[in-house]
Amino acid sequence: MNAPHPPKVAGIDPTVPTPTHTVASAPPAPEAGPAPDAPAGTPPPVAVPGAPGSLLQDRLAGWVSDLTTLHELTERMCRTSALDTALEELLRAGAALVGARRGLVVWEPGDGLGPRTTVGHGLGRADLGHLETVPREALLTSTADLLAEPGLDPRHREVAARLGYAAAHAVPLTTDDACLGTAVWLYDEPAAPDEHHRHLIGRYLRQAAEHLALLLEVERTRAYAATLTGELLPARLPRLPGFQLAVRHRTGPRGGGDWYDALPLPDAALGLSVGSVTGGGPGAVAAMGRLRASLRAYAVMEGEDPVAVLSDLELLLRLTEPARSATALFAYCEPGARRITLAGAGHSPPLLTGERRTEYAETSLSAPLGMLACWEAPSVEFRVESGETVLLYTDGLLRRTGETMDRAFARLRSAAAGVPRALRDDPGAVADHVLATLLPGDTARGDEDVVLLAARFG
């Protein structure tokens, strides 16, 4: 038979759906007749509610409901891919399991390597600020009734009265190897989860902590890759008369191999380069550093001939890293003459923008470095008007828009053409406007690096 809808687990938020479960029906009992020695006409015995079989079914339904709820909450946690999102999901699920309205996670990895943060659920930024003033030992302690707690820290009592909570339940976030922090849920009235609820939240947090530990490692790896990439790129851009430079660089989650460079050359010239190594992760970052350093050396020796610079770089790549390819663009700039000579290897063309025009520079089509037995393509030369800005960029800027390449090129040109007149004298403001227009709110899709190098001729 179909069992009635099982009772909700006490304290579970109704937003977590509890499905209807079907319990296997027991074989029907034979119809009871009167006892052999009963008088004629005696009715058969009637089943009494609450018999052992009925209690067993109710208990089984409760277990199934608990397991289903834990399974759904754990699945939601496992679908998170960022540490902040996972901590918010943990607080939301925990609040449903223990019947609390608000909570916070104090994230403090025990190894001291960070990152350290505090995330709240149902708490504003000002509320978290007040909670940060409470001594850590007092804040991270379970208390069923704060007002009745003897020896309660005065600051904790004051903050609890201000925020309107009367009890707290704290649970450490631990794995077999490490302590990650503590989760605390706050009750509006004096309360504490019973043994059943403590069992549920304990089982959930054991699984959640393992997932959080994995996300922590991913977060640290990304931070290390971003730091390494930053150290391999120029710490500052050179300053030359009649020339202004600005760059915007965003490292993707995988820590890709995009680079940029600006190198003063003899005769008051300037070498500009952008490029990208295939692949991602530490290997691509290391390869990017080697290629960029080599390109600088070739630029000093023969920078006035961009084709020769990229030809030498291609030969080096083919001999030292035959499994990799790279795109690159090198421009030899003469600020005094407002002239640029450039060569590109599989790279997107520069974009010129100013009061009178916004157009892509005409460059010859060429394969990326390392793709052909011998790379060579003709260079192109063009002049830049006073006040115009040249934008050099990597393909990640286009791919992160989520558009096709043709539409991405059109959007980039439109963004550069729409720079307000008041911002055109500042290459940094031009780059910021283009990024904000092309990738609004930094909600771009994709994991590629983004490089945007803006060079304004005075």
PDB file of N, CA and C in Angstrom, residues 186-279:
ATOM      1  N   LEU A 186      22.656  31.124  14.121  1.00  0.00           N
ATOM      2  CA  LEU A 186      22.110  31.988  15.159  1.00  0.00           C
ATOM      3  C   LEU A 186      20.592  31.849  15.225  1.00  0.00           C
ATOM      4  N   TYR A 187      20.058  31.699  16.447  1.00  0.00           N
ATOM      5  CA  TYR A 187      18.620  31.552  16.673  1.00  0.00           C
ATOM      6  C   TYR A 187      18.057  32.842  17.255  1.00  0.00           C
ATOM      7  N   ASP A 188      16.842  33.179  16.829  1.00  0.00           N
ATOM      8  CA  ASP A 188      16.210  34.391  17.346  1.00  0.00           C
ATOM      9  C   ASP A 188      15.753  34.219  18.790  1.00  0.00           C
ATOM     10  N   GLU A 189      15.456  32.983  19.187  1.00  0.00           N
ATOM     11  CA  GLU A 189      15.004  32.693  20.542  1.00  0.00           C
ATOM     12  C   GLU A 189      15.950  31.660  21.159  1.00  0.00           C
ATOM     13  N   PRO A 190      15.957  31.537  22.493  1.00  0.00           N
ATOM     14  CA  PRO A 190      16.777  30.487  23.109  1.00  0.00           C
ATOM     15  C   PRO A 190      16.409  29.125  22.551  1.00  0.00           C
ATOM     16  N   ALA A 191      17.380  28.422  21.990  1.00  0.00           N
ATOM     17  CA  ALA A 191      17.111  27.131  21.362  1.00  0.00           C
ATOM     18  C   ALA A 191      18.425  26.415  21.123  1.00  0.00           C
ATOM     19  N   ALA A 192      18.307  25.139  20.868  1.00  0.00           N
ATOM     20  CA  ALA A 192      19.473  24.323  20.518  1.00  0.00           C
ATOM     21  C   ALA A 192      18.973  23.109  19.749  1.00  0.00           C
ATOM     22  N   PRO A 193      19.699  22.662  18.731  1.00  0.00           N
ATOM     23  CA  PRO A 193      19.267  21.478  17.988  1.00  0.00           C
ATOM     24  C   PRO A 193      19.330  20.238  18.865  1.00  0.00           C
ATOM     25  N   ASP A 194      18.350  19.357  18.684  1.00  0.00           N
ATOM     26  CA  ASP A 194      18.362  18.127  19.461  1.00  0.00           C
ATOM     27  C   ASP A 194      19.358  17.137  18.860  1.00  0.00           C
ATOM     28  N   GLU A 195      19.430  15.961  19.449  1.00  0.00           N
ATOM     29  CA  GLU A 195      20.424  14.981  19.009  1.00  0.00           C
ATOM     30  C   GLU A 195      20.220  14.584  17.548  1.00  0.00           C
ATOM     31  N   HIS A 196      18.956  14.482  17.121  1.00  0.00           N
ATOM     32  CA  HIS A 196      18.670  14.110  15.734  1.00  0.00           C
ATOM     33  C   HIS A 196      19.214  15.160  14.761  1.00  0.00           C
ATOM     34  N   HIS A 197      18.977  16.431  15.070  1.00  0.00           N
ATOM     35  CA  HIS A 197      19.450  17.506  14.187  1.00  0.00           C
ATOM     36  C   HIS A 197      20.970  17.606  14.206  1.00  0.00           C
ATOM     37  N   ARG A 198      21.568  17.409  15.367  1.00  0.00           N
ATOM     38  CA  ARG A 198      23.034  17.446  15.431  1.00  0.00           C
ATOM     39  C   ARG A 198      23.628  16.323  14.586  1.00  0.00           C
ATOM     40  N   HIS A 199      22.958  15.171  14.591  1.00  0.00           N
ATOM     41  CA  HIS A 199      23.437  14.063  13.759  1.00  0.00           C
ATOM     42  C   HIS A 199      23.351  14.424  12.271  1.00  0.00           C
ATOM     43  N   LEU A 200      22.240  15.034  11.848  1.00  0.00           N
ATOM     44  CA  LEU A 200      22.070  15.406  10.448  1.00  0.00           C
ATOM     45  C   LEU A 200      23.113  16.439  10.010  1.00  0.00           C
ATOM     46  N   ILE A 201      23.289  17.487  10.801  1.00  0.00           N
ATOM     47  CA  ILE A 201      24.233  18.532  10.393  1.00  0.00           C
ATOM     48  C   ILE A 201      25.663  18.008  10.426  1.00  0.00           C
ATOM     49  N   GLY A 202      25.938  17.090  11.357  1.00  0.00           N
ATOM     50  CA  GLY A 202      27.286  16.513  11.407  1.00  0.00           C
ATOM     51  C   GLY A 202      27.607  15.703  10.162  1.00  0.00           C
ATOM     52  N   ARG A 203      26.649  14.888   9.715  1.00  0.00           N
ATOM     53  CA  ARG A 203      26.868  14.086   8.500  1.00  0.00           C
ATOM     54  C   ARG A 203      27.024  14.983   7.276  1.00  0.00           C
ATOM     55  N   TYR A 204      26.207  16.027   7.200  1.00  0.00           N
ATOM     56  CA  TYR A 204      26.301  16.928   6.048  1.00  0.00           C
ATOM     57  C   TYR A 204      27.648  17.657   6.019  1.00  0.00           C
ATOM     58  N   LEU A 205      28.070  18.150   7.164  1.00  0.00           N
ATOM     59  CA  LEU A 205      29.310  18.928   7.204  1.00  0.00           C
ATOM     60  C   LEU A 205      30.537  18.068   6.931  1.00  0.00           C
ATOM     61  N   ARG A 206      30.499  16.778   7.270  1.00  0.00           N
ATOM     62  CA  ARG A 206      31.645  15.923   6.958  1.00  0.00           C
ATOM     63  C   ARG A 206      31.861  15.840   5.451  1.00  0.00           C
ATOM     64  N   GLN A 207      30.771  15.717   4.693  1.00  0.00           N
ATOM     65  CA  GLN A 207      30.895  15.676   3.236  1.00  0.00           C
ATOM     66  C   GLN A 207      31.237  17.055   2.682  1.00  0.00           C
ATOM     67  N   ALA A 208      30.592  18.093   3.210  1.00  0.00           N
ATOM     68  CA  ALA A 208      30.836  19.445   2.702  1.00  0.00           C
ATOM     69  C   ALA A 208      32.279  19.874   2.935  1.00  0.00           C
ATOM     70  N   ALA A 209      32.848  19.498   4.077  1.00  0.00           N
ATOM     71  CA  ALA A 209      34.223  19.909   4.372  1.00  0.00           C
ATOM     72  C   ALA A 209      35.213  19.323   3.378  1.00  0.00           C
ATOM     73  N   GLU A 210      34.979  18.090   2.935  1.00  0.00           N
ATOM     74  CA  GLU A 210      35.875  17.494   1.933  1.00  0.00           C
ATOM     75  C   GLU A 210      35.831  18.288   0.629  1.00  0.00           C
ATOM     76  N   HIS A 211      34.630  18.682   0.212  1.00  0.00           N
ATOM     77  CA  HIS A 211      34.501  19.477  -1.012  1.00  0.00           C
ATOM     78  C   HIS A 211      35.142  20.851  -0.834  1.00  0.00           C
ATOM     79  N   LEU A 212      34.947  21.454   0.318  1.00  0.00           N
ATOM     80  CA  LEU A 212      35.557  22.762   0.580  1.00  0.00           C
ATOM     81  C   LEU A 212      37.075  22.677   0.567  1.00  0.00           C
ATOM     82  N   ALA A 213      37.626  21.588   1.064  1.00  0.00           N
ATOM     83  CA  ALA A 213      39.083  21.427   1.045  1.00  0.00           C
ATOM     84  C   ALA A 213      39.611  21.365  -0.384  1.00  0.00           C
ATOM     85  N   LEU A 214      38.887  20.685  -1.269  1.00  0.00           N
ATOM     86  CA  LEU A 214      39.298  20.638  -2.674  1.00  0.00           C
ATOM     87  C   LEU A 214      39.239  22.025  -3.310  1.00  0.00           C
ATOM     88  N   LEU A 215      38.154  22.768  -3.039  1.00  0.00           N
ATOM     89  CA  LEU A 215      38.042  24.115  -3.590  1.00  0.00           C
ATOM     90  C   LEU A 215      39.136  25.035  -3.039  1.00  0.00           C
ATOM     91  N   LEU A 216      39.526  24.813  -1.802  1.00  0.00           N
ATOM     92  CA  LEU A 216      40.610  25.612  -1.229  1.00  0.00           C
ATOM     93  C   LEU A 216      41.912  25.390  -1.995  1.00  0.00           C
ATOM     94  N   GLU A 217      42.211  24.142  -2.320  1.00  0.00           N
ATOM     95  CA  GLU A 217      43.420  23.862  -3.086  1.00  0.00           C
ATOM     96  C   GLU A 217      43.363  24.505  -4.470  1.00  0.00           C
ATOM     97  N   VAL A 218      42.196  24.441  -5.104  1.00  0.00           N
ATOM     98  CA  VAL A 218      42.039  25.082  -6.419  1.00  0.00           C
ATOM     99  C   VAL A 218      42.245  26.584  -6.303  1.00  0.00           C
ATOM    100  N   GLU A 219      41.667  27.187  -5.284  1.00  0.00           N
ATOM    101  CA  GLU A 219      41.799  28.639  -5.074  1.00  0.00           C
ATOM    102  C   GLU A 219      43.259  29.023  -4.865  1.00  0.00           C
ATOM    103  N   ARG A 220      43.968  28.247  -4.084  1.00  0.00           N
ATOM    104  CA  ARG A 220      45.375  28.570  -3.841  1.00  0.00           C
ATOM    105  C   ARG A 220      46.203  28.399  -5.103  1.00  0.00           C
ATOM    106  N   THR A 221      45.924  27.349  -5.873  1.00  0.00           N
ATOM    107  CA  THR A 221      46.668  27.137  -7.107  1.00  0.00           C
ATOM    108  C   THR A 221      46.464  28.289  -8.069  1.00  0.00           C
ATOM    109  N   ARG A 222      45.225  28.761  -8.177  1.00  0.00           N
ATOM    110  CA  ARG A 222      44.961  29.903  -9.054  1.00  0.00           C
ATOM    111  C   ARG A 222      45.684  31.148  -8.567  1.00  0.00           C
ATOM    112  N   ALA A 223      45.685  31.355  -7.255  1.00  0.00           N
ATOM    113  CA  ALA A 223      46.379  32.527  -6.718  1.00  0.00           C
ATOM    114  C   ALA A 223      47.873  32.442  -6.974  1.00  0.00           C
ATOM    115  N   TYR A 224      48.463  31.250  -6.797  1.00  0.00           N
ATOM    116  CA  TYR A 224      49.894  31.087  -7.064  1.00  0.00           C
ATOM    117  C   TYR A 224      50.208  31.349  -8.535  1.00  0.00           C
ATOM    118  N   ALA A 225      49.344  30.827  -9.432  1.00  0.00           N
ATOM    119  CA  ALA A 225      49.569  31.028 -10.866  1.00  0.00           C
ATOM    120  C   ALA A 225      49.467  32.505 -11.229  1.00  0.00           C
ATOM    121  N   ALA A 226      48.486  33.211 -10.633  1.00  0.00           N
ATOM    122  CA  ALA A 226      48.350  34.643 -10.910  1.00  0.00           C
ATOM    123  C   ALA A 226      49.562  35.414 -10.407  1.00  0.00           C
ATOM    124  N   THR A 227      50.062  35.042  -9.227  1.00  0.00           N
ATOM    125  CA  THR A 227      51.254  35.712  -8.700  1.00  0.00           C
ATOM    126  C   THR A 227      52.468  35.449  -9.578  1.00  0.00           C
ATOM    127  N   LEU A 228      52.639  34.199 -10.001  1.00  0.00           N
ATOM    128  CA  LEU A 228      53.763  33.852 -10.868  1.00  0.00           C
ATOM    129  C   LEU A 228      53.689  34.604 -12.190  1.00  0.00           C
ATOM    130  N   THR A 229      52.475  34.672 -12.770  1.00  0.00           N
ATOM    131  CA  THR A 229      52.312  35.395 -14.027  1.00  0.00           C
ATOM    132  C   THR A 229      52.651  36.867 -13.849  1.00  0.00           C
ATOM    133  N   GLY A 230      52.183  37.455 -12.754  1.00  0.00           N
ATOM    134  CA  GLY A 230      52.487  38.859 -12.500  1.00  0.00           C
ATOM    135  C   GLY A 230      53.967  39.128 -12.351  1.00  0.00           C
ATOM    136  N   GLU A 231      54.683  38.203 -11.732  1.00  0.00           N
ATOM    137  CA  GLU A 231      56.123  38.399 -11.558  1.00  0.00           C
ATOM    138  C   GLU A 231      56.883  38.265 -12.876  1.00  0.00           C
ATOM    139  N   LEU A 232      56.324  37.540 -13.845  1.00  0.00           N
ATOM    140  CA  LEU A 232      56.997  37.361 -15.124  1.00  0.00           C
ATOM    141  C   LEU A 232      56.705  38.491 -16.115  1.00  0.00           C
ATOM    142  N   LEU A 233      55.764  39.370 -15.764  1.00  0.00           N
ATOM    143  CA  LEU A 233      55.409  40.489 -16.636  1.00  0.00           C
ATOM    144  C   LEU A 233      56.027  41.780 -16.103  1.00  0.00           C
ATOM    145  N   PRO A 234      56.092  42.832 -16.924  1.00  0.00           N
ATOM    146  CA  PRO A 234      56.751  44.073 -16.486  1.00  0.00           C
ATOM    147  C   PRO A 234      56.119  44.646 -15.221  1.00  0.00           C
ATOM    148  N   ALA A 235      56.962  45.061 -14.290  1.00  0.00           N
ATOM    149  CA  ALA A 235      56.460  45.683 -13.063  1.00  0.00           C
ATOM    150  C   ALA A 235      55.927  47.075 -13.333  1.00  0.00           C
ATOM    151  N   ARG A 236      56.485  47.783 -14.320  1.00  0.00           N
ATOM    152  CA  ARG A 236      56.019  49.115 -14.696  1.00  0.00           C
ATOM    153  C   ARG A 236      56.272  49.323 -16.176  1.00  0.00           C
ATOM    154  N   LEU A 237      55.540  50.245 -16.755  1.00  0.00           N
ATOM    155  CA  LEU A 237      55.687  50.568 -18.167  1.00  0.00           C
ATOM    156  C   LEU A 237      56.606  51.777 -18.333  1.00  0.00           C
ATOM    157  N   PRO A 238      57.425  51.805 -19.382  1.00  0.00           N
ATOM    158  CA  PRO A 238      58.347  52.941 -19.575  1.00  0.00           C
ATOM    159  C   PRO A 238      57.605  54.221 -19.931  1.00  0.00           C
ATOM    160  N   ARG A 239      58.286  55.345 -19.676  1.00  0.00           N
ATOM    161  CA  ARG A 239      57.733  56.650 -20.031  1.00  0.00           C
ATOM    162  C   ARG A 239      58.657  57.306 -21.057  1.00  0.00           C
ATOM    163  N   LEU A 240      58.067  57.727 -22.161  1.00  0.00           N
ATOM    164  CA  LEU A 240      58.824  58.376 -23.223  1.00  0.00           C
ATOM    165  C   LEU A 240      58.109  59.661 -23.620  1.00  0.00           C
ATOM    166  N   PRO A 241      58.868  60.676 -24.048  1.00  0.00           N
ATOM    167  CA  PRO A 241      58.218  61.918 -24.500  1.00  0.00           C
ATOM    168  C   PRO A 241      57.280  61.654 -25.677  1.00  0.00           C
ATOM    169  N   GLY A 242      56.088  62.241 -25.613  1.00  0.00           N
ATOM    170  CA  GLY A 242      55.127  62.099 -26.689  1.00  0.00           C
ATOM    171  C   GLY A 242      54.471  60.739 -26.760  1.00  0.00           C
ATOM    172  N   PHE A 243      54.510  59.970 -25.657  1.00  0.00           N
ATOM    173  CA  PHE A 243      54.007  58.601 -25.693  1.00  0.00           C
ATOM    174  C   PHE A 243      53.463  58.247 -24.318  1.00  0.00           C
ATOM    175  N   GLN A 244      52.245  57.723 -24.258  1.00  0.00           N
ATOM    176  CA  GLN A 244      51.638  57.283 -22.993  1.00  0.00           C
ATOM    177  C   GLN A 244      51.186  55.836 -23.131  1.00  0.00           C
ATOM    178  N   LEU A 245      51.429  55.067 -22.073  1.00  0.00           N
ATOM    179  CA  LEU A 245      51.099  53.647 -22.082  1.00  0.00           C
ATOM    180  C   LEU A 245      50.210  53.285 -20.894  1.00  0.00           C
ATOM    181  N   ALA A 246      49.344  52.325 -21.108  1.00  0.00           N
ATOM    182  CA  ALA A 246      48.542  51.745 -20.020  1.00  0.00           C
ATOM    183  C   ALA A 246      48.219  50.311 -20.397  1.00  0.00           C
ATOM    184  N   VAL A 247      48.090  49.453 -19.404  1.00  0.00           N
ATOM    185  CA  VAL A 247      47.796  48.040 -19.669  1.00  0.00           C
ATOM    186  C   VAL A 247      46.788  47.535 -18.650  1.00  0.00           C
ATOM    187  N   ARG A 248      45.941  46.636 -19.095  1.00  0.00           N
ATOM    188  CA  ARG A 248      45.013  45.939 -18.218  1.00  0.00           C
ATOM    189  C   ARG A 248      45.180  44.447 -18.473  1.00  0.00           C
ATOM    190  N   HIS A 249      45.423  43.706 -17.400  1.00  0.00           N
ATOM    191  CA  HIS A 249      45.703  42.271 -17.525  1.00  0.00           C
ATOM    192  C   HIS A 249      44.869  41.512 -16.508  1.00  0.00           C
ATOM    193  N   ARG A 250      44.122  40.522 -16.977  1.00  0.00           N
ATOM    194  CA  ARG A 250      43.329  39.662 -16.093  1.00  0.00           C
ATOM    195  C   ARG A 250      43.751  38.218 -16.328  1.00  0.00           C
ATOM    196  N   THR A 251      44.139  37.558 -15.271  1.00  0.00           N
ATOM    197  CA  THR A 251      44.550  36.162 -15.376  1.00  0.00           C
ATOM    198  C   THR A 251      43.341  35.260 -15.273  1.00  0.00           C
ATOM    199  N   GLY A 252      43.205  34.321 -16.199  1.00  0.00           N
ATOM    200  CA  GLY A 252      42.096  33.375 -16.168  1.00  0.00           C
ATOM    201  C   GLY A 252      42.250  32.356 -15.065  1.00  0.00           C
ATOM    202  N   PRO A 253      41.206  31.582 -14.781  1.00  0.00           N
ATOM    203  CA  PRO A 253      41.258  30.586 -13.707  1.00  0.00           C
ATOM    204  C   PRO A 253      42.381  29.567 -13.860  1.00  0.00           C
ATOM    205  N   ARG A 254      42.747  29.241 -15.105  1.00  0.00           N
ATOM    206  CA  ARG A 254      43.786  28.238 -15.317  1.00  0.00           C
ATOM    207  C   ARG A 254      45.186  28.852 -15.316  1.00  0.00           C
ATOM    208  N   GLY A 255      45.302  30.161 -15.239  1.00  0.00           N
ATOM    209  CA  GLY A 255      46.618  30.784 -15.260  1.00  0.00           C
ATOM    210  C   GLY A 255      47.298  30.584 -16.603  1.00  0.00           C
ATOM    211  N   GLY A 256      46.732  31.197 -17.637  1.00  0.00           N
ATOM    212  CA  GLY A 256      47.225  30.994 -18.996  1.00  0.00           C
ATOM    213  C   GLY A 256      48.547  31.671 -19.272  1.00  0.00           C
ATOM    214  N   GLY A 257      48.940  31.653 -20.560  1.00  0.00           N
ATOM    215  CA  GLY A 257      50.261  32.134 -20.945  1.00  0.00           C
ATOM    216  C   GLY A 257      50.243  33.391 -21.780  1.00  0.00           C
ATOM    217  N   ASP A 258      49.330  34.332 -21.535  1.00  0.00           N
ATOM    218  CA  ASP A 258      49.322  35.595 -22.272  1.00  0.00           C
ATOM    219  C   ASP A 258      50.373  36.542 -21.699  1.00  0.00           C
ATOM    220  N   TRP A 259      50.985  37.320 -22.573  1.00  0.00           N
ATOM    221  CA  TRP A 259      51.982  38.287 -22.089  1.00  0.00           C
ATOM    222  C   TRP A 259      51.838  39.603 -22.831  1.00  0.00           C
ATOM    223  N   TYR A 260      52.500  40.629 -22.269  1.00  0.00           N
ATOM    224  CA  TYR A 260      52.651  41.936 -22.910  1.00  0.00           C
ATOM    225  C   TYR A 260      54.014  42.470 -22.519  1.00  0.00           C
ATOM    226  N   ASP A 261      54.518  43.416 -23.290  1.00  0.00           N
ATOM    227  CA  ASP A 261      55.819  44.008 -22.978  1.00  0.00           C
ATOM    228  C   ASP A 261      55.936  45.366 -23.655  1.00  0.00           C
ATOM    229  N   ALA A 262      56.708  46.235 -23.042  1.00  0.00           N
ATOM    230  CA  ALA A 262      57.039  47.551 -23.599  1.00  0.00           C
ATOM    231  C   ALA A 262      58.497  47.812 -23.267  1.00  0.00           C
ATOM    232  N   LEU A 263      59.317  47.935 -24.299  1.00  0.00           N
ATOM    233  CA  LEU A 263      60.770  47.976 -24.116  1.00  0.00           C
ATOM    234  C   LEU A 263      61.365  49.188 -24.833  1.00  0.00           C
ATOM    235  N   PRO A 264      62.010  50.122 -24.090  1.00  0.00           N
ATOM    236  CA  PRO A 264      62.698  51.238 -24.758  1.00  0.00           C
ATOM    237  C   PRO A 264      63.853  50.711 -25.623  1.00  0.00           C
ATOM    238  N   LEU A 265      63.967  51.242 -26.833  1.00  0.00           N
ATOM    239  CA  LEU A 265      64.986  50.812 -27.787  1.00  0.00           C
ATOM    240  C   LEU A 265      65.843  52.011 -28.207  1.00  0.00           C
ATOM    241  N   PRO A 266      66.988  51.761 -28.848  1.00  0.00           N
ATOM    242  CA  PRO A 266      67.840  52.880 -29.301  1.00  0.00           C
ATOM    243  C   PRO A 266      67.086  53.844 -30.216  1.00  0.00           C
ATOM    244  N   ASP A 267      67.607  55.073 -30.310  1.00  0.00           N
ATOM    245  CA  ASP A 267      67.040  56.126 -31.160  1.00  0.00           C
ATOM    246  C   ASP A 267      65.638  56.529 -30.715  1.00  0.00           C
ATOM    247  N   ALA A 268      65.397  56.503 -29.411  1.00  0.00           N
ATOM    248  CA  ALA A 268      64.122  56.931 -28.823  1.00  0.00           C
ATOM    249  C   ALA A 268      62.946  56.132 -29.352  1.00  0.00           C
ATOM    250  N   ALA A 269      63.173  54.917 -29.746  1.00  0.00           N
ATOM    251  CA  ALA A 269      62.096  54.052 -30.223  1.00  0.00           C
ATOM    252  C   ALA A 269      61.558  53.212 -29.071  1.00  0.00           C
ATOM    253  N   LEU A 270      60.474  52.534 -29.352  1.00  0.00           N
ATOM    254  CA  LEU A 270      59.828  51.708 -28.333  1.00  0.00           C
ATOM    255  C   LEU A 270      59.329  50.429 -28.989  1.00  0.00           C
ATOM    256  N   GLY A 271      59.599  49.293 -28.346  1.00  0.00           N
ATOM    257  CA  GLY A 271      59.094  48.014 -28.821  1.00  0.00           C
ATOM    258  C   GLY A 271      57.913  47.569 -27.991  1.00  0.00           C
ATOM    259  N   LEU A 272      56.808  47.270 -28.647  1.00  0.00           N
ATOM    260  CA  LEU A 272      55.607  46.785 -27.965  1.00  0.00           C
ATOM    261  C   LEU A 272      55.320  45.371 -28.439  1.00  0.00           C
ATOM    262  N   SER A 273      54.935  44.499 -27.526  1.00  0.00           N
ATOM    263  CA  SER A 273      54.598  43.137 -27.921  1.00  0.00           C
ATOM    264  C   SER A 273      53.475  42.600 -27.051  1.00  0.00           C
ATOM    265  N   VAL A 274      52.643  41.768 -27.666  1.00  0.00           N
ATOM    266  CA  VAL A 274      51.644  40.984 -26.948  1.00  0.00           C
ATOM    267  C   VAL A 274      51.668  39.596 -27.561  1.00  0.00           C
ATOM    268  N   GLY A 275      51.296  38.598 -26.786  1.00  0.00           N
ATOM    269  CA  GLY A 275      51.315  37.242 -27.309  1.00  0.00           C
ATOM    270  C   GLY A 275      50.644  36.275 -26.370  1.00  0.00           C
ATOM    271  N   SER A 276      50.515  35.049 -26.826  1.00  0.00           N
ATOM    272  CA  SER A 276      49.841  34.024 -26.041  1.00  0.00           C
ATOM    273  C   SER A 276      50.424  32.661 -26.369  1.00  0.00           C
ATOM    274  N   VAL A 277      50.741  31.887 -25.335  1.00  0.00           N
ATOM    275  CA  VAL A 277      51.224  30.520 -25.487  1.00  0.00           C
ATOM    276  C   VAL A 277      50.038  29.572 -25.345  1.00  0.00           C
ATOM    277  N   THR A 278      50.008  28.538 -26.157  1.00  0.00           N
ATOM    278  CA  THR A 278      48.911  27.582 -26.071  1.00  0.00           C
ATOM    279  C   THR A 278      48.948  26.838 -24.745  1.00  0.00           C
ATOM    280  N   GLY A 279      47.782  26.398 -24.302  1.00  0.00           N
ATOM    281  CA  GLY A 279      47.698  25.639 -23.059  1.00  0.00           C
ATOM    282  C   GLY A 279      47.442  26.547 -21.878  1.00  0.00           C
TER     283      GLY A 279
END
